[in-house]
Amino acid sequence: MITARGLSRLYVDNDGSAVRVLDGLDLFVGPGEFVAIVGPSGSGKSTLLHVLGGLDVHYRGEVIVDGVTLGGLSDAALARFRNQHVGFVFQSFHLIPNLSAAENVMLPAFFGGGTPGGKERRRAEEVLERVGLGRKRDRAPTQLSGGERQRVAIGRALFCRPKVLFCDEPTGNLDAATGQEIIDIFRGLNQDGLTVLTVTHEERMSAAAARVLRLCEGRLVEEGASR
Amino acid sequence: MSPGALSRLVRLSLSRDRRGALFSAFGVSVGVGALVFFVALGLGISKVVREKVFPVDAALVDVVPPQISLGSILGGGQLDQATVDRLLHLDGVTEVYRKMNVRVPAVSRYDGDFFGSRIRMGLEILAVGVDPGLVKKDVELGDFADPGAGRPIPAVVSSRLLELYNKSFAPARRLPQLSPQMVAGFEFPVVFNSSFVAQSAPGPAVPAKAQIVGVSDRGLLAGITIPLAVAMRINAATGQDAQTFTGVTLRLSDPSKVPKVVAQVKEMGFEIDDTERRMSETAGAAVALTTSALALLSVLICLLAAVNIAHALSAQVRARAKEIGVMRAVGASRADIRRIILGEAGAVGLLGGLAGTVAAVALSLALDHLAGRYLPPFPFKPETFFSFPPWLWLGGVALGVLAALLGAFFPSRRAAAMDPARTLAG
Ligand SMILES: Nc1ncnc2c1ncn2[C@@H]1O[C@H](COP(=O)(O)OP(=O)(O)OP(=O)(O)O)[C@@H](O)[C@H]1O
Ligand SMILES: [Mg+2]
């Protein structure tokens, strides 16, 4: 489902010095896998996720996700890829404040080529139901708790029925109990066949994953199967 | 992104910051409003100049004999019937109207009822005879032909003369206001070959009666316009030249033929009387110049509005960096982001352009109303000082949109160039 070979990512600092964040990284994730990526702060976890999800194009190497080879795609084709094949969940939710929960979930529909209408609205309600927020669909983000906001964000990532979910510390801003609820949602989604790749500092999250990879000096090291 | 999706997104984003959007739209509307207002004023005034003050029919050319010419000494350069026939055969000329001045002075002594008032006055009068076709459309009484000696001579007066009478002369002397319909039928005595000031010709004085039969743009300003046959008859009776014409007006099939016909006429040794046309053009140019200056000022205001929009949008783009990043993450391309920002600005510009145009129209209606009520009547005072052709409406709205899009150009590029990976991290 995810294949990355020889991935390298350089950042050029303001002083002109280059920082090599990813350095010849290889990654293979099969369909339906639940993989956690751990590593110290600044090791390049977010960078890896952005490259794999088609948000960052300044890398060297080969990336194939859900059968799509990302290298050389135009900006519009990459946008379509992000819209159709993958979903992102971020640590700080990133909901659009003046849109309701359901409208936030529908956001991908605006970029799918059609005009969002009743069908998209029903799909949003269905997805919100799936993440356990069916009754709060008309609330504004400010009227929702942190856990609820993250559920909306997950709903948004699921809206276009992606094959892969990229999550960047999805429980990082949540308390333990709420974080556990979110972990349970990911586990449920994974059991339904979704491939989940999540960056995490959370012990319980990596425990839920079938595989844990450590990002260290620009490469991934297998941590062995979870207990 | 489909147009429907774009318009929904634009509406959603604008509804978030209504005050900001309205403020930006207000800036645009001030510029557009000023421009539409001044251009409409310029158009309105030049319309008055063109249609009332110096009504010039672009398809008419006035031919006059050369003022000083070798030709006239040698017996040529005269506007006789043979010349008229040659003029009629020029390419592009469809009709010729001959004109002959009554070549003796004339006076009118009036003592009697004048539309309910009583006046007593004596006036020197000029009279010119013309082919009926020239003024036919304005004749309301009879057929503008020679009625024969002893019967009232049909006379057409200038519409400008009537305007001057109504707005200056009548109010000063407490005389009634007159419409063309009212003056038609008015009779007054005229004595040809008689003058208060000049020496009359050796022939006998010819007393006659004249009857106003119409009011025309083509009427002689300071006198009466009568049938050509009458002028010829009077000239003959007073021993004057009754053969050559004072001038000939050519009607062309098309105003674009004017330069060619003018060239041919000059080749034949005649001149063109274009004083009216030149006055009209001079007045028109003065109005156009003033209008352009004011319009330029308004365009500057529009540019300021564009700068204001650019400023507001750049701040907004910075504040919305995360949101833009999210849109990129869920499938927006760089082009989509640009379209969204441009779409928002376009909507603001549309609103501002419409509001400005409507405000300009409203202001002009109010001013017209005030002018009608509180300005004293003056010659050529128009019903409206403004003219709003459809293109001005469209142009106003388009200018608003254009100014807004101009302002949004760089912010939209900056928004599209933002790196979503950077704004979304953390
Ligand atoms: N746009 C950028 N320009 C320069 N350096 C960058 C940029 N983005 C990230 N970096 C650097 O790249 C390295 C990896 O960043 P990244 O955000 O991927 O780390 P991370 O593993 O996700 O860290 P954290 O756990 O704190 O989120 C860091 O040293 C960071 O300073
Ligand atoms: Mg990170």
XYZ file of C-alpha atoms and ligand atoms in Angstrom:
685
model
C 0.000 0.000 0.000
C 2.918 2.324 0.810
C 6.309 1.900 -0.800
C 9.155 4.345 -0.273
C 12.669 3.710 -1.508
C 15.756 5.782 -0.902
C 13.832 8.740 0.476
C 15.939 11.801 1.274
C 14.822 15.219 2.403
C 17.129 18.166 2.901
C 16.184 21.368 4.617
C 18.284 24.398 3.915
C 18.491 26.581 6.965
C 18.476 30.330 6.917
C 22.261 30.391 7.305
C 22.577 28.255 4.184
C 23.592 25.056 5.917
C 21.747 21.923 4.851
C 20.018 19.673 7.356
C 19.465 16.138 6.119
C 16.249 15.015 7.821
C 15.463 11.870 5.827
C 18.475 10.033 4.526
C 17.925 7.119 2.166
C 14.872 5.929 4.005
C 13.009 2.765 2.887
C 9.476 1.857 3.947
C 7.036 -0.881 2.959
C 3.546 -0.978 4.395
C 1.074 -3.582 3.206
C -2.682 -3.030 2.773
C -4.599 -3.019 6.042
C -1.549 -2.536 8.219
C -1.556 -0.359 11.314
C 1.911 1.148 11.661
C 3.193 3.535 14.311
C 6.257 5.707 13.781
C 8.114 6.898 16.824
C 11.233 8.922 17.306
C 12.603 11.943 19.111
C 11.342 15.409 18.393
C 12.900 16.845 15.288
C 13.807 13.460 13.876
C 11.682 14.035 10.776
C 8.462 12.151 11.477
C 6.167 14.880 10.237
C 8.418 15.416 7.263
C 8.081 11.739 6.326
C 4.304 11.881 6.610
C 4.102 14.952 4.420
C 6.263 13.372 1.752
C 4.242 10.136 1.760
C 0.945 12.046 1.669
C 1.920 14.209 -1.284
C 2.090 17.485 0.679
C 5.846 17.848 0.299
C 7.500 17.465 -3.070
C 11.052 18.500 -2.246
C 12.453 15.027 -1.698
C 14.651 12.538 -3.473
C 13.616 8.926 -3.916
C 10.585 6.962 -4.940
C 7.152 6.993 -3.327
C 4.209 4.809 -4.352
C 0.979 5.064 -2.357
C -2.200 3.141 -3.198
C -0.700 2.346 -6.585
C 0.068 5.993 -7.397
C 3.683 6.935 -8.067
C 4.017 10.438 -6.661
C 7.243 11.461 -8.336
C 6.705 13.819 -11.261
C 2.993 14.412 -10.654
C 1.751 17.918 -11.378
C 0.446 20.040 -8.554
C -3.118 19.405 -9.699
C -2.548 15.647 -9.963
C -1.011 15.574 -6.494
C -3.990 17.513 -5.181
C -6.301 14.934 -6.720
C -4.212 12.203 -5.128
C -4.568 13.797 -1.676
C -8.280 14.216 -2.273
C -9.000 10.685 -3.441
C -6.401 8.297 -1.998
C -5.281 9.504 1.410
C -6.531 11.238 4.520
C -4.639 13.399 7.009
C -5.243 13.760 10.746
C -3.189 16.371 12.598
C -2.278 16.909 16.191
C -4.063 20.252 16.423
C -7.152 19.219 14.408
C -7.025 22.186 12.013
C -10.765 22.592 11.650
C -12.119 25.662 9.873
C -13.660 27.743 12.641
C -16.724 29.182 10.954
C -17.854 25.915 9.426
C -20.044 23.429 11.292
C -18.829 19.924 12.082
C -20.619 18.506 9.038
C -19.296 21.275 6.770
C -15.756 20.643 7.977
C -16.194 16.963 7.184
C -17.462 17.895 3.710
C -14.477 20.101 2.932
C -12.808 17.536 0.618
C -15.982 17.498 -1.485
C -15.272 21.068 -2.578
C -12.093 19.932 -4.299
C -13.358 16.696 -5.822
C -14.509 18.341 -9.048
C -18.227 18.404 -8.261
C -20.426 20.829 -6.387
C -21.223 19.662 -2.868
C -24.927 18.974 -2.452
C -27.336 16.702 -0.645
C -25.380 13.555 -1.411
C -22.231 14.979 0.135
C -24.232 16.215 3.100
C -25.570 12.700 3.713
C -22.079 11.256 3.357
C -20.829 13.738 5.976
C -23.573 12.684 8.383
C -22.774 9.046 7.777
C -19.087 9.648 8.508
C -19.868 11.664 11.633
C -22.059 8.761 12.769
C -19.069 6.484 12.225
C -16.851 8.560 14.538
C -19.636 8.862 17.097
C -20.608 12.505 16.539
C -23.890 12.088 14.684
C -25.828 14.357 16.988
C -23.366 17.252 17.010
C -23.032 17.702 13.286
C -24.273 21.278 13.271
C -22.011 22.494 16.057
C -19.207 24.922 15.371
C -15.704 23.663 16.263
C -15.606 26.056 19.231
C -18.629 24.281 20.676
C -16.839 20.939 20.644
C -14.334 19.408 23.067
C -10.836 18.508 21.938
C -11.733 14.842 21.495
C -14.824 15.778 19.524
C -12.823 18.080 17.297
C -10.392 15.312 16.542
C -13.338 13.054 15.658
C -14.515 15.698 13.183
C -10.992 15.842 11.743
C -10.980 12.038 11.385
C -14.360 12.274 9.697
C -12.928 14.806 7.242
C -10.008 12.463 6.499
C -12.434 9.591 5.880
C -14.873 11.548 3.728
C -13.560 10.484 0.321
C -13.086 6.841 1.399
C -9.270 6.859 1.279
C -7.193 3.697 1.447
C -4.539 5.226 3.709
C -4.760 7.446 6.764
C -1.723 9.552 7.733
C -1.893 10.722 11.334
C 0.577 13.116 12.981
C 0.348 12.660 16.734
C -3.436 12.526 16.680
C -3.660 12.138 20.450
C -0.949 14.657 21.267
C -3.377 17.388 22.326
C -5.791 15.102 24.187
C -5.979 13.763 27.720
C -5.451 10.064 28.325
C -9.099 9.027 28.328
C -9.999 10.978 25.215
C -6.821 9.801 23.505
C -7.868 6.236 24.192
C -11.219 6.858 22.475
C -9.406 8.162 19.417
C -7.069 5.167 19.434
C -10.112 2.911 19.538
C -11.541 4.661 16.482
C -8.311 4.068 14.554
C -8.273 0.463 15.603
C -11.845 0.048 14.416
C -11.069 1.694 11.095
C -8.026 -0.504 10.675
C -10.117 -3.587 11.362
C -12.422 -2.441 8.540
C -9.416 -2.589 6.206
C -8.004 0.934 6.292
C -4.213 1.254 6.244
C -3.144 3.523 9.114
C 0.259 5.157 9.438
C 0.527 7.216 12.579
C 3.282 9.232 14.172
C 3.047 9.064 17.929
C 4.763 9.653 21.231
C 1.983 7.790 22.991
C 2.729 4.398 24.437
C -0.833 3.212 24.057
C -0.975 4.214 20.427
C 2.131 2.310 19.506
C 0.772 -0.571 21.541
C -2.352 -0.556 19.380
C -0.300 -0.657 16.190
C 0.776 -3.951 14.720
C 4.197 -2.559 13.807
C 6.307 0.155 15.355
C 9.073 1.867 13.393
C 11.629 4.182 14.945
C 12.911 7.093 12.894
C 16.526 7.495 13.715
C 19.137 9.468 11.812
C 16.990 9.704 8.752
C 16.107 6.033 8.504
C 13.453 3.710 9.902
C 14.318 0.889 12.249
C 11.862 -1.875 13.047
C 11.002 -1.960 16.759
C 9.561 -5.445 16.463
C 5.984 -6.525 16.854
C 3.930 -4.859 19.574
C 3.378 -6.680 22.771
C -12.698 22.674 -8.381
C -16.082 23.268 -9.994
C -17.500 26.819 -10.302
C -20.359 25.821 -8.011
C -17.973 24.604 -5.328
C -15.887 27.752 -5.731
C -18.857 30.066 -5.343
C -20.016 28.192 -2.223
C -16.575 28.372 -0.676
C -16.302 32.067 -1.511
C -19.654 32.712 0.111
C -18.628 30.773 3.186
C -15.364 32.684 3.570
C -16.953 36.067 2.977
C -19.666 35.428 5.518
C -16.938 34.886 8.101
C -15.499 38.377 7.851
C -18.504 40.418 6.779
C -17.179 43.700 8.141
C -13.835 43.347 6.441
C -15.498 42.434 3.157
C -17.933 45.337 3.417
C -15.108 47.734 4.190
C -13.163 46.601 1.147
C -16.310 46.778 -0.990
C -16.940 50.284 0.298
C -13.515 51.380 -0.888
C -14.251 50.000 -4.333
C -17.698 51.562 -4.417
C -16.306 55.036 -3.681
C -13.948 54.814 -6.656
C -16.468 53.251 -8.998
C -19.209 55.594 -7.820
C -17.063 58.666 -8.462
C -16.049 57.415 -11.887
C -19.563 56.504 -12.985
C -20.887 59.798 -11.632
C -18.355 61.978 -13.440
C -18.526 60.056 -16.690
C -22.335 60.195 -16.623
C -22.146 63.940 -15.954
C -19.722 64.424 -18.835
C -21.880 62.347 -21.152
C -25.008 64.179 -20.036
C -23.511 67.622 -20.564
C -22.018 66.765 -23.931
C -25.404 65.395 -24.933
C -26.945 68.764 -24.098
C -24.214 70.519 -26.088
C -24.687 68.196 -29.018
C -28.470 68.056 -29.074
C -29.591 71.417 -27.747
C -26.860 74.047 -27.760
C -25.114 73.202 -31.024
C -27.277 70.629 -32.727
C -25.148 69.435 -35.598
C -26.419 66.892 -38.058
C -23.333 64.924 -38.971
C -24.732 64.032 -42.392
C -25.224 67.658 -43.468
C -22.537 69.782 -45.127
C -22.971 73.525 -45.665
C -21.435 74.817 -48.893
C -20.846 78.556 -49.247
C -19.260 80.588 -52.030
C -15.645 81.557 -51.450
C -15.417 84.817 -49.528
C -12.758 86.451 -51.614
C -11.844 84.653 -54.730
C -10.492 85.135 -58.134
C -13.401 83.051 -59.314
C -16.028 85.550 -58.319
C -14.191 88.319 -60.091
C -13.960 86.205 -63.195
C -17.606 85.288 -62.887
C -17.036 81.776 -61.467
C -17.323 80.565 -57.873
C -20.985 81.391 -57.812
C -23.636 79.132 -56.392
C -26.013 79.144 -59.307
C -28.444 76.444 -60.359
C -25.844 74.773 -62.601
C -23.472 74.438 -59.655
C -26.282 73.072 -57.502
C -26.921 70.394 -60.138
C -23.227 69.468 -60.111
C -23.214 69.267 -56.313
C -26.210 66.939 -56.423
C -24.244 64.570 -58.617
C -21.293 64.265 -56.235
C -20.810 60.744 -54.890
C -22.526 60.364 -51.500
C -24.806 63.390 -51.854
C -28.454 62.393 -51.670
C -30.104 65.797 -51.519
C -29.237 69.478 -51.832
C -31.097 72.265 -50.088
C -30.574 75.682 -51.604
C -30.519 78.802 -49.424
C -30.906 82.365 -50.467
C -30.847 85.334 -48.138
C -33.424 87.998 -48.638
C -30.910 90.565 -49.823
C -32.653 93.609 -48.448
C -33.063 94.565 -44.784
C -36.422 93.972 -43.138
C -38.166 95.228 -40.032
C -41.088 94.071 -38.002
C -43.170 96.538 -36.007
C -45.446 94.767 -33.626
C -48.069 96.419 -31.526
C -50.693 94.157 -30.123
C -51.587 91.062 -28.243
C -48.776 88.671 -27.579
C -50.044 85.502 -25.942
C -52.070 87.360 -23.392
C -49.652 90.247 -22.909
C -49.495 93.408 -24.884
C -46.250 94.321 -26.558
C -45.056 97.113 -28.729
C -41.730 96.780 -30.388
C -39.784 97.149 -33.578
C -37.154 94.622 -34.710
C -34.640 94.315 -37.508
C -35.193 90.941 -39.086
C -33.035 88.733 -41.234
C -34.738 86.301 -43.525
C -33.357 83.382 -45.442
C -35.224 81.307 -47.997
C -34.584 77.577 -48.045
C -35.736 74.560 -49.968
C -38.679 73.173 -47.959
C -37.001 69.782 -47.448
C -34.492 71.286 -45.024
C -37.077 72.219 -42.393
C -40.025 70.115 -43.504
C -39.939 67.798 -40.510
C -40.447 70.718 -38.112
C -43.231 72.462 -40.021
C -46.524 72.068 -38.215
C -48.740 74.306 -40.295
C -49.275 74.108 -44.059
C -46.711 72.866 -46.568
C -44.018 75.565 -46.411
C -44.473 76.826 -49.964
C -44.811 80.288 -51.456
C -48.434 81.278 -50.727
C -48.283 84.056 -53.324
C -47.991 87.784 -52.814
C -50.306 89.320 -50.231
C -50.746 86.152 -48.187
C -48.892 85.378 -44.919
C -45.393 84.029 -45.560
C -44.746 80.747 -43.727
C -41.782 81.265 -41.391
C -39.776 78.839 -39.304
C -37.932 80.113 -36.237
C -34.886 78.647 -34.556
C -35.439 76.339 -31.611
C -32.439 77.998 -29.979
C -34.095 81.378 -30.386
C -37.208 80.042 -28.675
C -35.032 78.616 -25.880
C -33.269 81.959 -25.400
C -36.642 83.731 -25.405
C -38.117 81.348 -22.841
C -35.190 81.254 -20.450
C -33.783 84.804 -20.655
C -36.023 87.216 -22.503
C -39.473 86.199 -21.292
C -38.644 85.959 -17.555
C -36.943 89.383 -17.634
C -39.941 91.021 -19.306
C -42.682 88.991 -17.620
C -43.739 87.523 -20.917
C -45.318 84.072 -21.108
C -43.352 80.889 -21.758
C -43.953 79.568 -25.253
C -43.879 76.067 -26.675
C -43.396 75.290 -30.395
C -47.063 74.319 -30.542
C -48.118 77.660 -29.108
C -46.087 79.825 -31.489
C -47.275 77.960 -34.568
C -49.862 80.142 -36.209
C -48.600 83.424 -34.723
C -48.716 86.207 -37.279
C -46.691 89.389 -37.404
C -46.057 92.102 -39.980
C -42.752 92.359 -41.845
C -41.659 95.102 -44.172
C -38.945 94.044 -46.581
C -36.527 96.613 -48.015
C -36.899 98.771 -44.963
C -34.557 99.315 -42.030
C -34.141 101.320 -38.831
C -30.397 101.418 -39.219
C -29.246 100.558 -42.707
C -29.833 102.136 -46.027
C -32.536 100.326 -47.950
C -32.162 99.411 -51.584
C -33.451 101.661 -54.328
C -36.486 99.457 -55.019
C -39.852 99.754 -53.281
C -40.556 98.584 -49.729
C -42.467 95.303 -49.691
C -44.902 95.062 -46.797
C -45.957 91.542 -45.906
C -47.225 89.342 -43.137
C -45.371 86.349 -41.775
C -46.834 83.415 -39.940
C -44.778 81.117 -37.744
C -45.372 77.572 -38.928
C -42.751 75.703 -36.931
C -39.669 75.692 -34.733
C -36.534 74.016 -36.069
C -32.906 73.341 -35.157
C -32.109 74.342 -38.704
C -33.837 77.679 -38.478
C -31.783 80.868 -38.759
C -30.851 81.905 -35.210
C -31.452 85.654 -35.503
C -34.256 85.776 -38.012
C -36.829 83.821 -39.896
C -36.494 80.981 -42.326
C -38.924 81.160 -45.223
C -39.585 79.206 -48.408
C -36.899 79.698 -51.062
C -39.470 80.812 -53.636
C -40.561 83.685 -51.392
C -36.985 84.896 -50.922
C -36.429 84.760 -54.675
C -39.644 86.659 -55.288
C -38.746 89.422 -52.803
C -35.201 89.710 -54.159
C -36.573 90.033 -57.673
C -39.176 92.584 -56.616
C -36.529 94.752 -54.918
C -34.127 94.518 -57.815
C -31.688 92.176 -56.084
C -29.843 89.111 -57.311
C -32.475 86.365 -57.448
C -30.304 83.829 -59.278
C -27.354 82.836 -57.108
C -27.657 81.180 -53.765
C -26.173 82.228 -50.451
C -25.425 78.672 -49.572
C -26.298 75.060 -50.234
C -26.738 72.364 -47.633
C -25.851 68.883 -48.830
C -27.370 65.829 -47.244
C -25.022 62.856 -47.423
C -26.021 59.231 -47.412
C -23.611 58.664 -44.537
C -21.554 60.907 -42.200
C -18.438 58.950 -43.159
C -18.681 60.458 -46.643
C -18.114 63.967 -45.251
C -14.329 64.215 -45.827
C -14.565 63.032 -49.415
C -17.451 65.322 -50.325
C -15.754 68.254 -48.584
C -12.617 67.649 -50.652
C -14.599 67.571 -53.890
C -16.525 70.714 -52.959
C -13.260 72.549 -52.267
C -11.892 71.357 -55.573
C -14.891 72.983 -57.227
C -13.778 76.276 -55.659
C -16.280 76.504 -52.816
C -15.922 76.623 -49.065
C -17.505 74.730 -46.219
C -19.248 76.619 -43.433
C -18.363 74.527 -40.419
C -18.545 77.182 -37.680
C -21.414 75.358 -35.984
C -19.638 72.062 -36.222
C -16.432 73.585 -34.881
C -18.197 75.268 -31.970
C -19.875 72.015 -31.144
C -16.565 70.208 -31.307
C -14.817 72.807 -29.158
C -17.521 72.683 -26.506
C -17.537 68.897 -26.705
C -13.769 68.792 -26.307
C -13.917 71.047 -23.252
C -16.497 68.783 -21.649
C -14.538 65.675 -22.587
C -11.351 67.140 -21.120
C -12.987 67.978 -17.812
C -14.666 64.599 -17.713
C -11.411 62.808 -18.421
C -9.632 64.661 -15.636
C -12.333 63.743 -13.143
C -12.485 60.182 -14.450
C -8.743 59.891 -14.022
C -9.109 61.028 -10.441
C -11.758 58.357 -9.920
C -9.528 55.704 -11.431
C -6.951 56.776 -8.861
C -9.513 56.235 -6.126
C -10.138 52.773 -7.597
C -6.416 52.091 -7.507
C -6.355 53.133 -3.867
C -9.214 50.712 -3.266
C -7.176 48.012 -4.978
C -4.225 48.784 -2.707
C -6.543 48.618 0.278
C -7.821 45.233 -0.859
C -4.279 44.014 -1.429
C -3.397 45.106 2.071
C -6.439 43.511 3.693
C -6.009 40.307 1.734
C -2.326 39.865 2.539
C -3.102 40.165 6.223
C -5.967 37.729 5.777
C -3.855 35.253 3.858
C -1.298 35.264 6.655
C -4.003 34.762 9.265
C -5.562 31.960 7.252
C -2.343 30.091 6.534
C -3.472 27.020 8.484
C -6.852 26.952 6.820
C -5.220 27.200 3.413
C -2.886 24.371 4.442
C -5.872 22.222 5.403
C -7.505 22.860 2.058
C -4.321 21.794 0.329
C -4.231 18.636 2.498
C -7.767 17.628 1.575
C -7.241 18.141 -2.137
C -6.878 21.792 -3.129
C -4.262 22.539 -5.758
C -2.282 25.777 -5.826
C -4.568 26.970 -8.607
C -7.606 26.227 -6.430
C -6.208 28.364 -3.618
C -5.591 31.186 -6.058
C -9.083 30.879 -7.402
C -10.549 31.047 -3.931
C -8.686 34.239 -3.012
C -9.418 35.818 -6.399
C -13.030 34.678 -6.145
C -13.427 36.346 -2.770
C -11.908 39.558 -4.082
C -14.015 39.357 -7.235
C -17.172 39.056 -5.155
C -16.125 42.040 -3.048
C -15.391 43.991 -6.233
C -18.726 43.014 -7.761
C -20.524 44.185 -4.653
C -18.531 47.417 -4.543
C -18.947 48.020 -8.273
C -22.705 47.518 -8.102
C -23.049 49.628 -4.971
C -20.919 52.418 -6.468
C -22.834 52.446 -9.735
C -26.197 52.441 -7.996
C -25.000 55.190 -5.646
C -23.890 57.293 -8.623
C -27.291 56.868 -10.280
C -29.067 57.722 -7.033
C -26.930 60.818 -6.528
C -27.552 61.958 -10.094
C -31.313 61.544 -9.688
C -31.193 63.546 -6.486
C -29.136 66.313 -8.112
C -31.402 66.442 -11.152
C -34.356 66.755 -8.829
C -32.710 69.557 -6.844
C -31.628 71.339 -10.025
C -35.143 71.099 -11.417
C -36.554 72.551 -8.234
C -34.087 75.124 -7.068
C -32.018 76.274 -10.042
C -33.638 79.152 -11.933
C -34.440 78.405 -15.566
C -31.591 79.215 -17.937
C -31.227 78.625 -21.670
C -30.679 74.981 -22.549
C -31.286 73.928 -18.940
C -31.725 70.190 -19.384
C -34.154 67.819 -17.692
C -31.131 65.807 -16.660
C -27.461 66.637 -16.467
C -26.511 62.964 -16.644
C -26.493 60.138 -19.104
C -26.179 56.496 -18.063
C -25.800 54.341 -21.171
C -25.771 50.577 -20.509
C -22.043 50.358 -21.096
C -21.482 52.768 -18.229
C -23.369 50.473 -15.843
C -21.443 47.472 -17.076
C -18.189 49.410 -17.036
C -18.728 50.532 -13.458
C -19.338 47.006 -12.243
C -16.474 45.658 -14.336
C -14.138 48.320 -12.985
C -15.040 47.302 -9.427
C -14.289 43.663 -10.172
C -11.098 44.611 -11.980
C -9.827 46.800 -9.134
C -10.507 44.036 -6.623
C -8.835 41.385 -8.765
C -5.858 43.697 -9.215
C -5.591 44.064 -5.445
C -5.899 40.298 -4.989
C -3.283 39.431 -7.569
C -0.217 39.260 -5.349
C -1.944 38.008 -2.175
C -3.502 35.170 -4.162
C -0.111 34.202 -5.543
C 1.391 34.292 -2.091
C -1.422 32.142 -0.723
C -0.958 29.616 -3.507
C 2.787 29.494 -2.951
C 2.526 28.749 0.761
C 3.978 25.415 1.813
C 1.196 23.392 3.421
C 3.663 21.032 5.100
C 5.082 23.991 6.974
C 1.805 25.562 8.056
C 0.268 22.286 9.151
C 3.168 20.973 11.230
C 2.764 21.481 14.953
N 10.528 24.207 6.627
C 11.631 23.824 7.291
N 12.776 24.481 7.096
C 13.920 24.107 7.724
N 13.954 23.099 8.584
C 12.811 22.404 8.831
C 11.597 22.748 8.208
N 10.637 21.898 8.633
C 11.244 21.076 9.488
N 12.532 21.374 9.625
C 13.516 20.689 10.443
O 13.477 19.321 10.089
C 13.587 18.519 11.206
C 12.458 17.521 11.258
O 11.252 18.207 11.455
P 9.896 17.401 11.687
O 8.839 18.398 11.900
O 9.721 16.431 10.615
O 10.218 16.650 13.055
P 9.272 15.738 13.910
O 9.958 14.443 14.036
O 7.915 15.734 13.370
O 9.311 16.504 15.295
P 8.169 16.621 16.385
O 8.142 15.309 17.098
O 8.646 17.720 17.281
O 6.937 16.935 15.667
C 13.647 19.434 12.405
O 14.989 19.578 12.805
C 13.142 20.746 11.892
O 13.777 21.797 12.551
Mg 6.055 16.558 13.962
